[in-house]
Coordinates of C-alpha atoms and ligand atoms in Angstrom, one line a residue:
X131 CA 16.3 32.2 112.1
X132 CA 14.8 32.1 108.5
X133 CA 16.3 30.3 105.5
X134 CA 19.4 32.1 104.3
X135 CA 19.3 34.0 101.1
X136 CA 21.9 32.8 98.7
X137 CA 23.3 34.4 95.6
X138 CA 23.7 32.0 92.7
X139 CA 24.6 34.7 90.2
X140 CA 25.2 38.3 91.0
X141 CA 26.9 41.2 89.3
X142 CA 29.8 42.7 91.2
X143 CA 31.8 45.9 90.5
X144 CA 34.5 47.8 92.5
X145 CA 36.3 51.0 91.8
X146 CA 39.2 53.1 93.2
X147 CA 40.6 56.1 91.4
X148 CA 40.3 59.9 91.0
X149 CA 36.8 59.9 89.7
X150 CA 33.5 60.0 91.5
X151 CA 32.4 56.4 91.6
X152 CA 28.6 56.3 91.6
X153 CA 28.2 56.8 87.8
X154 CA 31.0 54.2 87.2
X155 CA 29.4 51.7 89.5
X156 CA 25.9 52.2 88.1
X157 CA 27.1 51.9 84.5
X158 CA 29.0 48.8 85.4
X159 CA 25.9 47.3 87.1
X160 CA 23.8 48.1 84.1
X161 CA 26.1 46.0 81.9
X162 CA 26.1 43.3 84.6
X163 CA 22.3 43.4 85.2
X164 CA 21.9 40.2 83.1
X165 CA 23.6 38.4 86.0
X166 CA 20.9 39.2 88.4
X167 CA 18.1 41.6 88.6
X168 CA 16.0 41.3 91.7
X169 CA 17.8 44.0 93.7
X170 CA 20.8 46.3 93.5
X171 CA 22.9 48.4 95.7
X172 CA 26.1 50.5 95.9
X173 CA 28.3 51.9 98.7
X174 CA 30.9 54.6 98.4
X175 CA 33.4 56.3 100.8
X176 CA 32.6 59.9 100.4
X177 CA 34.8 63.0 100.4
X178 CA 34.1 63.5 104.1
X179 CA 35.4 60.0 104.8
X180 CA 32.0 58.6 105.6
X181 CA 30.6 55.3 104.1
X182 CA 27.3 55.8 102.3
X183 CA 25.2 53.0 101.1
X184 CA 21.9 52.7 99.1
X185 CA 20.2 49.4 98.1
X186 CA 16.8 48.6 96.8
X187 CA 14.8 45.6 95.9
X188 CA 13.8 45.5 92.2
X189 CA 15.6 46.1 89.0
X190 CA 18.6 48.5 88.8
X191 CA 16.2 51.3 87.7
X192 CA 14.6 51.3 91.1
X193 CA 17.9 52.1 92.7
X194 CA 18.7 54.7 90.0
X195 CA 15.3 56.4 90.6
X196 CA 15.9 56.4 94.4
X197 CA 19.4 57.9 94.0
X198 CA 18.0 60.6 91.7
X199 CA 15.2 61.5 94.1
X200 CA 17.4 61.4 97.2
X201 CA 21.0 61.9 96.0
X202 CA 23.8 60.3 98.1
X203 CA 27.2 62.0 98.6
X204 CA 29.7 60.7 96.0
X205 CA 33.2 59.4 96.5
X206 CA 36.2 57.9 94.8
X207 CA 36.1 54.4 96.3
X208 CA 33.0 52.3 95.8
X209 CA 31.4 48.9 95.3
X210 CA 28.2 47.8 93.6
X211 CA 26.0 44.7 93.3
X212 CA 23.1 43.4 91.4
X213 CA 21.5 40.3 92.9
X214 CA 19.5 37.2 91.9
X215 CA 18.5 35.1 94.9
X216 CA 17.2 31.6 95.1
X217 CA 16.0 31.6 98.7
X218 CA 14.5 34.4 100.7
X219 CA 12.7 37.4 99.3
X220 CA 14.4 40.0 97.2
X221 CA 14.0 42.7 99.8
X222 CA 15.8 46.0 100.6
X223 CA 17.3 44.3 103.7
X224 CA 18.6 41.3 101.8
X225 CA 20.1 43.4 99.0
X226 CA 23.8 44.1 99.0
X227 CA 26.0 45.7 100.2
X228 CA 25.8 44.5 103.8
X229 CA 27.4 46.7 106.5
X230 CA 29.3 45.9 109.7
X231 CA 31.7 47.4 112.2
X232 CA 29.2 50.2 113.1
X233 CA 28.4 50.7 109.4
X234 CA 32.0 51.6 108.5
X235 CA 32.6 48.5 106.5
X236 CA 30.7 47.3 103.4
X237 CA 30.7 43.8 101.8
X238 CA 29.2 42.4 98.6
X239 CA 29.1 38.8 97.6
X240 CA 28.3 36.3 94.9
X241 CA 28.0 32.6 95.7
X242 CA 27.1 30.6 98.8
X243 CA 28.9 30.5 102.1
X244 CA 28.1 26.9 103.1
X245 CA 29.2 27.1 106.7
X246 CA 27.4 30.4 107.3
X247 CA 25.2 29.0 110.1
X248 CA 28.1 27.8 112.2
X249 CA 29.8 31.2 111.7
X250 CA 26.6 33.0 112.5
X251 CA 26.0 31.0 115.7
X252 CA 29.6 31.9 116.8
X253 CA 28.9 35.6 116.1
X254 CA 25.5 35.6 117.8
X255 CA 27.0 34.0 120.9
X256 CA 29.4 36.9 121.0
X257 CA 26.5 39.4 120.9
X258 CA 26.6 40.4 117.3
X259 CA 23.3 41.1 115.6
X260 CA 22.1 40.8 112.0
X261 CA 19.7 42.8 109.9
X262 CA 19.2 40.4 107.0
X263 CA 18.7 36.7 106.3
X264 CA 21.8 36.5 104.1
X265 CA 24.9 34.4 104.4
X266 CA 26.8 37.5 103.1
X267 CA 26.0 39.5 106.2
X268 CA 27.8 36.8 108.3
X269 CA 30.9 37.4 106.3
X270 CA 30.6 41.2 106.7
X271 CA 30.1 40.9 110.5
X272 CA 33.0 38.5 110.7
X273 CA 35.2 40.9 108.8
X274 CA 34.2 43.7 111.1
X275 CA 35.3 41.7 114.1
X276 CA 38.6 40.8 112.5
X277 CA 39.2 44.4 111.4
X278 CA 38.6 45.6 114.9
X279 CA 41.3 43.1 116.1
X280 CA 44.0 44.0 113.5
X281 CA 43.1 47.4 112.0
X282 CA 44.4 46.0 108.7
X283 CA 41.6 45.4 106.1
X284 CA 43.7 43.1 103.9
X285 CA 44.9 40.9 106.8
X286 CA 41.4 40.8 108.3
X287 CA 40.0 39.8 104.9
X288 CA 42.5 37.0 104.5
X289 CA 41.5 35.6 107.9
X290 CA 37.8 35.7 107.0
X291 CA 38.0 34.1 103.5
X292 CA 40.2 31.3 105.0
X293 CA 37.3 30.5 107.2
X294 CA 34.6 30.3 104.5
X295 CA 33.4 27.2 102.9
X296 CA 31.6 27.1 99.6
X297 CA 31.8 29.3 96.5
X298 CA 32.2 33.0 96.7
X299 CA 33.4 36.2 95.2
X300 CA 33.6 38.8 98.0
X301 CA 34.5 42.5 97.8
X302 CA 34.9 44.7 100.8
X303 CA 36.0 48.3 101.7
X304 CA 36.3 50.2 105.0
X305 CA 35.7 53.8 105.8
X306 CA 39.0 54.1 107.5
X307 CA 40.9 52.8 104.5
X308 CA 39.7 54.9 101.6
X309 CA 41.3 54.2 98.2
X310 CA 41.3 50.4 98.9
X311 CA 38.9 47.7 97.8
X312 CA 39.7 44.1 98.6
X313 CA 38.3 41.1 96.8
X314 CA 38.6 37.3 96.9
X315 CA 37.3 34.4 94.8
X316 CA 36.7 30.7 95.1
X317 CA 34.7 28.9 92.4
X318 CA 33.1 32.2 91.4
X319 CA 34.3 34.8 89.0
X320 CA 36.3 38.0 89.6
X321 CA 38.5 39.9 87.2
X322 CA 40.6 43.0 87.5
X323 CA 40.5 46.0 85.1
X324 CA 43.7 48.1 85.0
X325 CA 43.3 51.8 84.3
X326 CA 45.5 54.8 84.4
X327 CA 45.6 55.9 88.1
X328 CA 42.4 53.9 88.7
X329 CA 41.6 50.2 89.0
X330 CA 38.4 48.1 88.8
X331 CA 37.1 44.8 89.9
X332 CA 34.2 43.0 88.2
X333 CA 32.4 39.7 88.1
X334 CA 33.2 39.9 84.4
X335 CA 34.9 42.4 82.1
X336 CA 31.6 44.0 81.2
X337 CA 31.8 45.8 84.5
X338 CA 34.7 48.0 83.3
X339 CA 35.2 47.5 79.6
X340 CA 34.0 51.0 79.0
X341 CA 37.1 52.3 80.9
X342 CA 39.8 49.8 80.1
X343 CA 40.4 46.7 78.0
X344 CA 43.5 45.7 80.0
X345 CA 42.5 43.0 82.4
X346 CA 43.9 40.4 84.8
X347 CA 42.4 37.1 85.6
X348 CA 42.5 36.1 89.3
X349 CA 43.0 32.4 90.1
X350 CA 41.2 30.2 92.5
X351 CA 41.5 31.1 96.2
X352 CA 43.3 34.3 95.6
X353 CA 42.9 37.8 97.1
X354 CA 43.3 41.1 95.4
X355 CA 43.8 44.5 96.8
X356 CA 43.2 47.4 94.4
X357 CA 44.3 51.0 95.0
X358 CA 44.6 53.9 92.5
X359 CA 48.3 53.2 92.3
X360 CA 48.2 49.4 91.7
X361 CA 47.0 45.9 92.2
X362 CA 48.3 43.3 94.6
X363 CA 47.3 39.6 94.3
X364 CA 48.1 37.0 96.9
X365 CA 46.9 33.6 97.8
X366 CA 44.8 33.1 101.0
X367 CA 47.9 32.7 103.1
X368 CA 49.3 36.1 101.8
X369 CA 52.0 34.8 99.4
X370 CA 52.2 36.9 96.2
X371 CA 51.0 35.2 93.1
X372 CA 51.5 35.8 89.4
X373 CA 48.4 36.9 87.5
X374 CA 47.7 36.4 83.9
X375 CA 47.1 39.6 81.9
X376 CA 44.7 39.6 78.9
X377 CA 43.2 42.1 76.6
X378 CA 39.4 42.3 76.3
X379 CA 38.7 41.5 72.6
X380 CA 35.4 43.4 72.4
X381 CA 34.5 47.0 73.3
X382 CA 31.8 48.5 75.4
X383 CA 29.4 49.0 72.6
X384 CA 29.3 45.2 72.1
X385 CA 27.5 44.9 75.4
X386 CA 25.0 47.7 74.7
X387 CA 21.6 47.4 73.2
X388 CA 22.2 50.0 70.5
X389 CA 18.9 50.7 68.7
X390 CA 17.5 47.2 69.3
X391 CA 14.3 46.5 71.2
X392 CA 16.0 43.9 73.3
X393 CA 19.5 42.3 73.8
X394 CA 18.0 39.1 72.5
X395 CA 16.9 40.8 69.3
X396 CA 20.4 42.2 68.9
X397 CA 22.0 38.9 69.7
X398 CA 19.9 36.9 67.3
X399 CA 20.8 39.4 64.6
X400 CA 24.5 38.7 65.5
X401 CA 24.3 35.0 64.9
X402 CA 26.0 35.3 61.4
X403 CA 28.8 37.3 63.0
X404 CA 29.1 34.9 65.9
X405 CA 29.8 32.0 63.5
X406 CA 32.1 34.1 61.3
X407 CA 34.2 35.3 64.3
X408 CA 34.4 31.8 65.7
X409 CA 36.0 30.4 62.5
X410 CA 38.2 33.4 61.9
X411 CA 41.9 32.6 62.1
X412 CA 41.2 28.9 62.3
X413 CA 40.6 28.0 58.6
X414 CA 43.7 27.6 56.4
X415 CA 43.7 26.4 52.8
X416 CA 40.7 24.1 53.2
X417 CA 41.8 22.7 56.5
X418 CA 41.1 23.6 60.1
X419 CA 44.0 24.4 62.5
X420 CA 43.2 25.7 65.9
X421 CA 46.3 27.7 67.1
X422 CA 45.2 27.4 70.8
X423 CA 45.6 23.6 70.5
X424 CA 49.2 23.8 69.3
X425 CA 51.4 21.2 70.9
X426 CA 48.5 18.9 71.8
X427 CA 48.6 16.7 68.7
X428 CA 49.6 13.6 70.8
X429 CA 46.6 14.1 73.1
X430 CA 44.2 14.2 70.2
X431 CA 45.7 11.2 68.4
X432 CA 45.8 9.2 71.7
X433 CA 42.3 9.6 73.0
X434 CA 39.8 6.8 72.7
X435 CA 36.6 8.5 73.9
X436 CA 35.1 12.0 74.1
X437 CA 32.6 13.0 76.7
X438 CA 30.8 16.3 76.2
X439 CA 29.4 18.0 79.4
X440 CA 27.2 21.0 79.5
X441 CA 23.9 22.3 80.7
X442 CA 20.8 23.7 78.9
X443 CA 21.4 25.2 75.5
X444 CA 25.1 24.4 75.7
X445 CA 24.2 20.7 76.1
X446 CA 22.1 20.9 73.0
X447 CA 25.0 22.4 71.1
X448 CA 27.0 19.4 72.4
X449 CA 24.3 16.9 71.2
X450 CA 24.4 18.6 67.8
X451 CA 28.3 18.5 67.7
X452 CA 28.3 14.8 68.6
X453 CA 27.1 13.9 65.1
X454 CA 30.1 15.7 63.4
X455 CA 32.6 14.6 66.0
X456 CA 31.7 10.9 65.6
X457 CA 31.3 11.0 61.8
X458 CA 34.6 12.9 61.2
X459 CA 36.9 11.6 63.9
X460 CA 35.4 8.1 64.4
X461 CA 35.9 8.6 68.2
X462 CA 32.9 7.5 70.3
X463 CA 31.2 10.6 71.9
X464 CA 28.8 10.7 74.8
X465 CA 27.0 13.9 75.7
X466 CA 26.0 14.4 79.3
X467 CA 24.2 17.0 81.4
X468 CA 27.0 18.2 83.6
X469 CA 24.9 18.0 86.8
X470 CA 24.2 14.3 86.2
X471 CA 27.8 13.4 85.2
X472 CA 29.7 13.2 88.4
X473 CA 26.9 11.5 90.4
X474 CA 27.0 8.3 88.5
X475 CA 30.6 7.0 88.6
X476 CA 31.2 7.5 84.9
X477 CA 33.8 5.4 83.1
X478 CA 36.5 8.0 82.2
X479 CA 40.3 7.9 82.4
X480 CA 43.5 9.1 80.8
X481 CA 42.3 8.2 77.3
X482 CA 39.1 10.3 77.7
X483 CA 38.8 13.9 76.5
X484 CA 36.1 15.7 78.4
X485 CA 34.9 18.7 76.4
X486 CA 32.9 21.2 78.5
X487 CA 30.7 23.8 76.8
X488 CA 29.7 26.9 78.6
X489 CA 28.9 30.4 77.3
X490 CA 29.6 32.0 80.7
X491 CA 32.4 29.7 81.7
X492 CA 31.0 30.0 85.2
X493 CA 28.1 27.4 85.4
X494 CA 28.8 25.6 88.6
X495 CA 27.4 22.3 87.5
X496 CA 29.8 22.3 84.5
X497 CA 32.7 23.5 86.6
X498 CA 32.3 20.8 89.1
X499 CA 32.0 18.2 86.4
X500 CA 35.3 19.4 84.8
X501 CA 37.0 19.2 88.2
X502 CA 35.7 15.7 88.7
X503 CA 36.9 14.7 85.2
X504 CA 40.4 16.0 86.0
X505 CA 40.5 14.2 89.3
X506 CA 39.7 11.0 87.3
X507 CA 42.7 11.6 85.1
X508 CA 40.8 12.7 82.0
X509 CA 42.0 15.5 79.7
X510 CA 39.7 18.5 79.7
X511 CA 39.0 21.0 77.0
X512 CA 36.7 23.9 77.4
X513 CA 34.6 25.6 74.8
X514 CA 33.8 29.0 76.3
X515 CA 32.6 32.5 75.3
X516 CA 34.0 34.5 78.2
X517 CA 37.6 35.4 78.6
X518 CA 39.0 35.0 82.1
X519 CA 36.2 32.8 83.2
X520 CA 36.7 29.9 85.7
X521 CA 36.0 26.8 83.5
X522 CA 38.7 27.5 80.9
X523 CA 41.1 28.2 83.7
X524 CA 40.4 24.8 85.2
X525 CA 40.8 23.0 81.9
X526 CA 43.8 21.7 80.0
X527 CA 42.9 23.6 76.9
X528 CA 40.3 26.1 75.7
X529 CA 38.7 27.0 72.4
X530 CA 37.1 30.4 72.8
X531 CA 33.9 31.0 70.8
X532 CA 34.0 34.6 69.7
X533 CA 30.3 35.4 69.8
X534 CA 30.9 38.6 71.7
X535 CA 29.1 39.3 75.0
X536 CA 25.7 37.6 75.4
X537 CA 23.5 39.6 77.7
X538 CA 20.0 38.2 77.2
X539 CA 19.3 35.3 79.5
X540 CA 18.2 33.1 76.6
X541 CA 21.3 31.9 74.8
X542 CA 21.2 32.4 71.0
X543 CA 24.3 33.6 69.3
X544 CA 26.4 31.6 71.7
X545 CA 24.6 28.4 70.6
X546 CA 25.5 28.7 67.0
X547 CA 29.1 29.7 68.0
X548 CA 29.3 26.6 70.2
X549 CA 28.2 24.3 67.4
X550 CA 30.8 26.0 65.2
X551 CA 33.6 25.5 67.7
X552 CA 32.7 21.8 68.0
X553 CA 32.8 21.4 64.2
X554 CA 36.2 23.1 64.2
X555 CA 37.4 20.8 66.9
X556 CA 36.1 17.8 65.0
X557 CA 37.8 18.8 61.8
X558 CA 41.1 19.6 63.7
X559 CA 41.1 16.2 65.4
X560 CA 40.0 14.4 62.2
X561 CA 42.9 15.9 60.3
X562 CA 45.4 14.8 63.0
X563 CA 44.0 11.3 63.1
X564 CA 43.7 11.0 59.3
X565 CA 40.0 10.0 59.5
X566 CA 38.9 12.4 56.9
X567 CA 40.3 13.0 53.4
X568 CA 41.7 16.3 52.3
X569 CA 38.8 16.7 49.8
X570 CA 36.2 16.2 52.5
X571 CA 37.9 18.6 54.9
X572 CA 37.9 21.3 52.1
X573 CA 34.2 20.7 51.5
X574 CA 33.3 21.1 55.2
X575 CA 35.5 24.2 55.5
X576 CA 33.6 25.7 52.5
X577 CA 30.3 24.8 54.2
X578 CA 31.4 26.5 57.4
X579 CA 32.6 29.6 55.6
X580 CA 29.2 29.8 53.9
X581 CA 27.1 29.5 57.1
X582 CA 27.2 33.2 58.2
X583 CA 25.7 34.4 54.9
X584 CA 23.1 31.7 54.9
X585 CA 22.0 32.6 58.5
X586 CA 21.8 36.2 57.3
X587 CA 19.4 35.1 54.6
X588 CA 17.2 33.3 57.0
X589 CA 17.0 36.5 59.1
X590 CA 16.3 38.7 56.1
X591 CA 13.7 36.5 54.5
X592 CA 11.9 34.9 57.4
X593 CA 12.0 37.3 60.3
X594 CA 8.9 39.3 59.4
X595 CA 6.9 36.2 58.5
X596 CA 7.8 34.5 61.7
X597 CA 7.1 37.6 63.8
X598 CA 3.6 37.9 62.2
X599 CA 2.5 34.3 62.9
X600 CA 4.0 34.3 66.4
X601 CA 1.8 37.3 67.1
X602 CA -1.3 35.3 66.0
X603 CA -0.1 32.5 68.3
X604 CA 0.1 34.7 71.5
X605 CA -2.7 32.7 73.2
X606 CA -1.2 29.3 72.5
X607 CA -1.0 27.0 75.5
X608 CA 1.6 24.5 74.3
X609 CA 3.9 23.9 71.3
X610 CA 5.7 20.8 70.3
X611 CA 8.9 20.5 68.3
X612 CA 10.0 17.5 66.3
X613 CA 13.3 16.7 64.6
X614 CA 15.5 13.8 63.6
X615 CA 19.2 13.3 63.5
X616 CA 20.8 16.7 64.0
X617 CA 17.3 18.1 63.9
X618 CA 16.5 16.4 67.2
X619 CA 18.7 18.6 69.4
X620 CA 17.5 21.6 67.5
X621 CA 13.9 20.6 68.4
X622 CA 15.0 20.5 72.0
X623 CA 16.6 23.9 71.7
X624 CA 13.5 25.4 70.1
X625 CA 11.4 24.0 73.0
X626 CA 13.7 25.3 75.7
X627 CA 13.9 28.8 74.2
X628 CA 10.1 29.0 74.1
X629 CA 9.6 27.8 77.7
X630 CA 12.3 30.1 79.0
X631 CA 11.0 33.4 77.6
X632 CA 7.4 32.9 76.8
X633 CA 6.4 30.6 79.7
X634 CA 4.5 28.4 77.3
X635 CA 4.7 24.6 77.8
X636 CA 6.9 23.3 75.0
X637 CA 8.5 19.9 74.4
X638 CA 11.0 18.7 71.9
X639 CA 10.9 15.1 70.6
X640 CA 12.9 12.9 68.3
X641 CA 10.3 12.5 65.4
X642 CA 10.9 8.8 65.4
X643 CA 9.7 8.6 69.0
X644 CA 6.2 10.0 68.1
X645 CA 4.5 6.6 67.8
X646 CA 6.1 5.5 71.0
X647 CA 4.0 7.9 73.0
X648 CA 4.1 11.7 72.2
X649 CA 1.5 11.3 69.4
X650 CA -1.1 11.0 72.0
X651 CA -0.6 14.7 72.7
X652 CA -1.8 15.7 69.3
X653 CA -5.3 17.1 69.1
X654 CA -6.9 19.5 66.7
X655 CA -5.1 22.8 66.6
X656 CA -1.9 21.7 68.4
X657 CA 1.0 23.6 67.0
X658 CA 4.0 21.4 66.0
X659 CA 7.2 22.7 64.6
X660 CA 9.0 20.1 62.5
X661 CA 12.6 20.4 61.5
X662 CA 12.7 18.7 58.1
X663 CA 16.0 17.2 56.8
X664 CA 17.1 17.9 53.3
X665 CA 15.5 15.7 50.6
X666 CA 18.7 16.0 48.6
X667 CA 21.1 15.1 51.3
X668 CA 19.1 12.7 53.5
X669 CA 16.3 11.3 51.2
X670 CA 15.4 8.4 53.5
X671 CA 15.2 10.5 56.7
X672 CA 13.3 13.2 54.7
X673 CA 10.7 10.7 53.7
X674 CA 10.3 9.5 57.2
X675 CA 9.9 13.0 58.6
X676 CA 7.3 13.8 55.9
X677 CA 5.3 10.8 56.9
X678 CA 5.5 11.9 60.6
X679 CA 4.1 15.2 59.4
X680 CA 1.2 13.4 57.7
X681 CA 0.5 11.4 60.9
X682 CA 0.2 14.4 63.1
X683 CA -1.6 16.4 60.4
X684 CA -4.2 13.6 60.2
X685 CA -4.9 14.2 63.9
X686 CA -5.4 17.9 63.5
X687 CA -2.0 19.3 64.3
X688 CA -1.1 22.7 63.0
X689 CA 2.3 22.1 61.3
X690 CA 5.0 24.6 61.0
X691 CA 7.8 23.1 58.9
X692 CA 11.3 24.3 58.9
X693 CA 12.4 23.0 55.5
X694 CA 15.1 23.5 52.9
X695 CA 14.4 25.9 50.0
X696 CA 12.7 24.0 47.2
X697 CA 11.4 21.2 49.3
X698 CA 7.9 20.8 47.8
X699 CA 7.1 17.6 49.6
X700 CA 6.1 19.4 52.8
X701 CA 3.8 21.9 51.1
X702 CA 0.6 19.9 51.1
X703 CA 0.8 19.2 54.8
X704 CA 2.2 22.3 56.4
X705 CA 0.3 25.3 57.6
X706 CA 3.5 27.4 57.5
X707 CA 6.8 26.7 55.9
X708 CA 9.9 28.4 57.1
X709 CA 12.6 28.2 54.5
X710 CA 16.3 27.7 55.1
X711 CA 19.0 27.7 52.4
X712 CA 20.6 24.5 51.1
X713 CA 23.4 23.1 53.2
X714 CA 25.2 19.9 54.0
X715 CA 23.3 17.7 56.5
X716 CA 25.5 18.5 59.4
X717 CA 25.3 22.2 58.7
X718 CA 21.5 22.4 58.6
X719 CA 21.1 22.9 62.4
X720 CA 23.0 26.1 62.3
X721 CA 20.3 27.4 59.9
X722 CA 17.2 25.6 61.3
X723 CA 17.7 27.0 64.8
X724 CA 17.4 30.6 63.6
X725 CA 13.7 30.6 62.9
X726 CA 13.1 28.9 66.3
X727 CA 15.0 31.7 68.1
X728 CA 13.0 34.3 66.2
X729 CA 9.8 32.5 67.0
X730 CA 10.4 32.3 70.8
X731 CA 11.3 35.9 70.8
X732 CA 8.3 36.9 68.7
X733 CA 5.9 35.0 70.9
X734 CA 7.3 36.4 74.1
X735 CA 7.1 39.9 72.7
X736 CA 3.5 39.3 71.6
X737 CA 2.7 38.3 75.1
X738 CA 4.3 41.5 76.4
X739 CA 7.0 39.8 78.3
X740 CA 10.6 40.9 79.0
X741 CA 12.5 38.7 76.7
X742 CA 15.9 39.6 78.1
X743 CA 15.2 39.0 81.8
X744 CA 12.6 36.2 82.0
X745 CA 11.2 35.4 85.4
X746 CA 13.0 33.0 87.8
X747 CA 16.1 32.8 85.6
X748 CA 19.6 34.3 85.6
X749 CA 22.1 34.3 82.8
X750 CA 24.2 31.6 84.4
X751 CA 23.8 29.6 87.5
X752 CA 26.9 29.7 89.7
X753 CA 25.6 27.3 92.3
X754 CA 24.9 23.6 92.0
Ligands
M6R826 O1 26.8 29.7 80.6 P1 26.4 28.3 80.2 O2 26.5 28.1 78.7 O3 27.2 27.3 80.9 O4 24.9 28.2 80.6 C1 24.3 26.9 80.4 C2 22.8 27.1 80.6 O5 22.4 27.6 81.8 C3 22.2 28.0 79.5 O6 22.5 27.6 78.2 C4 20.7 28.1 79.6 O7 20.1 26.9 79.4 C5 20.2 29.2 78.7 N1 19.5 30.2 79.5 C6 19.3 28.8 77.6 O8 18.9 29.8 76.8

């Protein structure tokens, strides 16, 4: 038996209604392709009552081409899947759907079934056979066996999901029960779309937003059965449960590329809007009030510590936000990678606020850290960009960033929105605790309001310049990034973005750390980006960073400075200067990161790479 293939992040769509489902499934999968893109498949119950299935390794287009060349009968009940596997090859056989019960039953799955080998052994001993290496096929075969016993798909499904350990979203349909798709979730996303005489399931609302903006969020360990006439949600024991309706706040065009060359290009261009939409409705007469946090004043005045947990870019947003949170609220803040957090017995309790940050709201490492924090008695607040996602549902409170759907794997507009949300939180809490004067609040609110236009200026004035020199740098082997204070997490973010989409070695360092080791890396021609603090706002730091620049320049580094407009001190030492508008010190990161996003994208494009779907990565990682 080979290693199982497991699905850390897949796109799932289900449809029942009067319309032919293939086009609906394929369009839904196209919008979900960012969740996984190494194979794709669909299954439909056709007009003759047969179950037809097609699946192909490769991007969704491979499946589309196959269906155009060899059309498959259409039908009004269907499920579809795009996959991203960590183990086992992305082969036709391992792609979903997986069939069972003499190919009358189809199953798709996201997540990991941890006890799949015990279940498989049980089924093998009963004479069942398997065509793939996946854990998913085990669930399909088990469901086939249970359906044979009961003749009731929902009841059989309930029995099966109750036996599964791990994280999963599962969808199933059976040829003998057309007009019915069943789904279940545990620690993995699944939302319902409510249409007129038709209903949808999706791993997120992008799956169906083209057809309806009325959605229901399904809770942990719940089962849903959709028919054209309605939706029934129960827990795993079959007891009915209340589901939470919500309206999707963006429309289908928000998740489409429009005229842009890539989703990443579109999303970088949307950074001003992401900040503007995140502050909207939360600024009032020079103060910040976050309506979602109404009734929680006591919590915020009572806490003694804040721990921010997140992964990747979201963690860098957390590191940036720490400076404002501490400065404005005077509450000590620690920022931790979510996957490290719960493995080291952290000191947290009832007086700790654990703030999780996640664009997708589905990152398993972050979700598990949130659950752990709750178990320890801490209060939890989620900063999230995705309505109906799991992490906000598992948290005591949520501040949604309103960056709109982010499709490119590299997180860009969500990053600036996350920092913005942290600043809003800091100002909200500082007001409640009285740690900041009315005048200071008003100054920061004005700064926040000015950020979108300033980002827009960076995009308008620097984009072409950056794209040109990133083109000349297409053969670069390694790039370093230096920053200090809030510039430090921005240096880390610049390096991550470059690694992620251009596959170039990149490292971010605190500039003050240079002499403690990294300066040994500098040799003639080594490109180094330096985030330079404002000489007006942080004269001392500015001086120190300029002398860091001189040190590396003396050793032959090629310096690309990201510096405030009018900062002439960097000119003699920099090979390129990327200008950002004047801003208060804590607001500079929201501007300084923009050239770094453009640079990463420019370099990857110059290398001819797919900036939206970089190798080995998926948009969010729904396994630990
Ligand atoms: O969805 P999340 O914000 O929880 O994702 C966290 C990281 O996986 C994510 O930011 C990742 O580092 C990005 N691909 C970076 O561009």
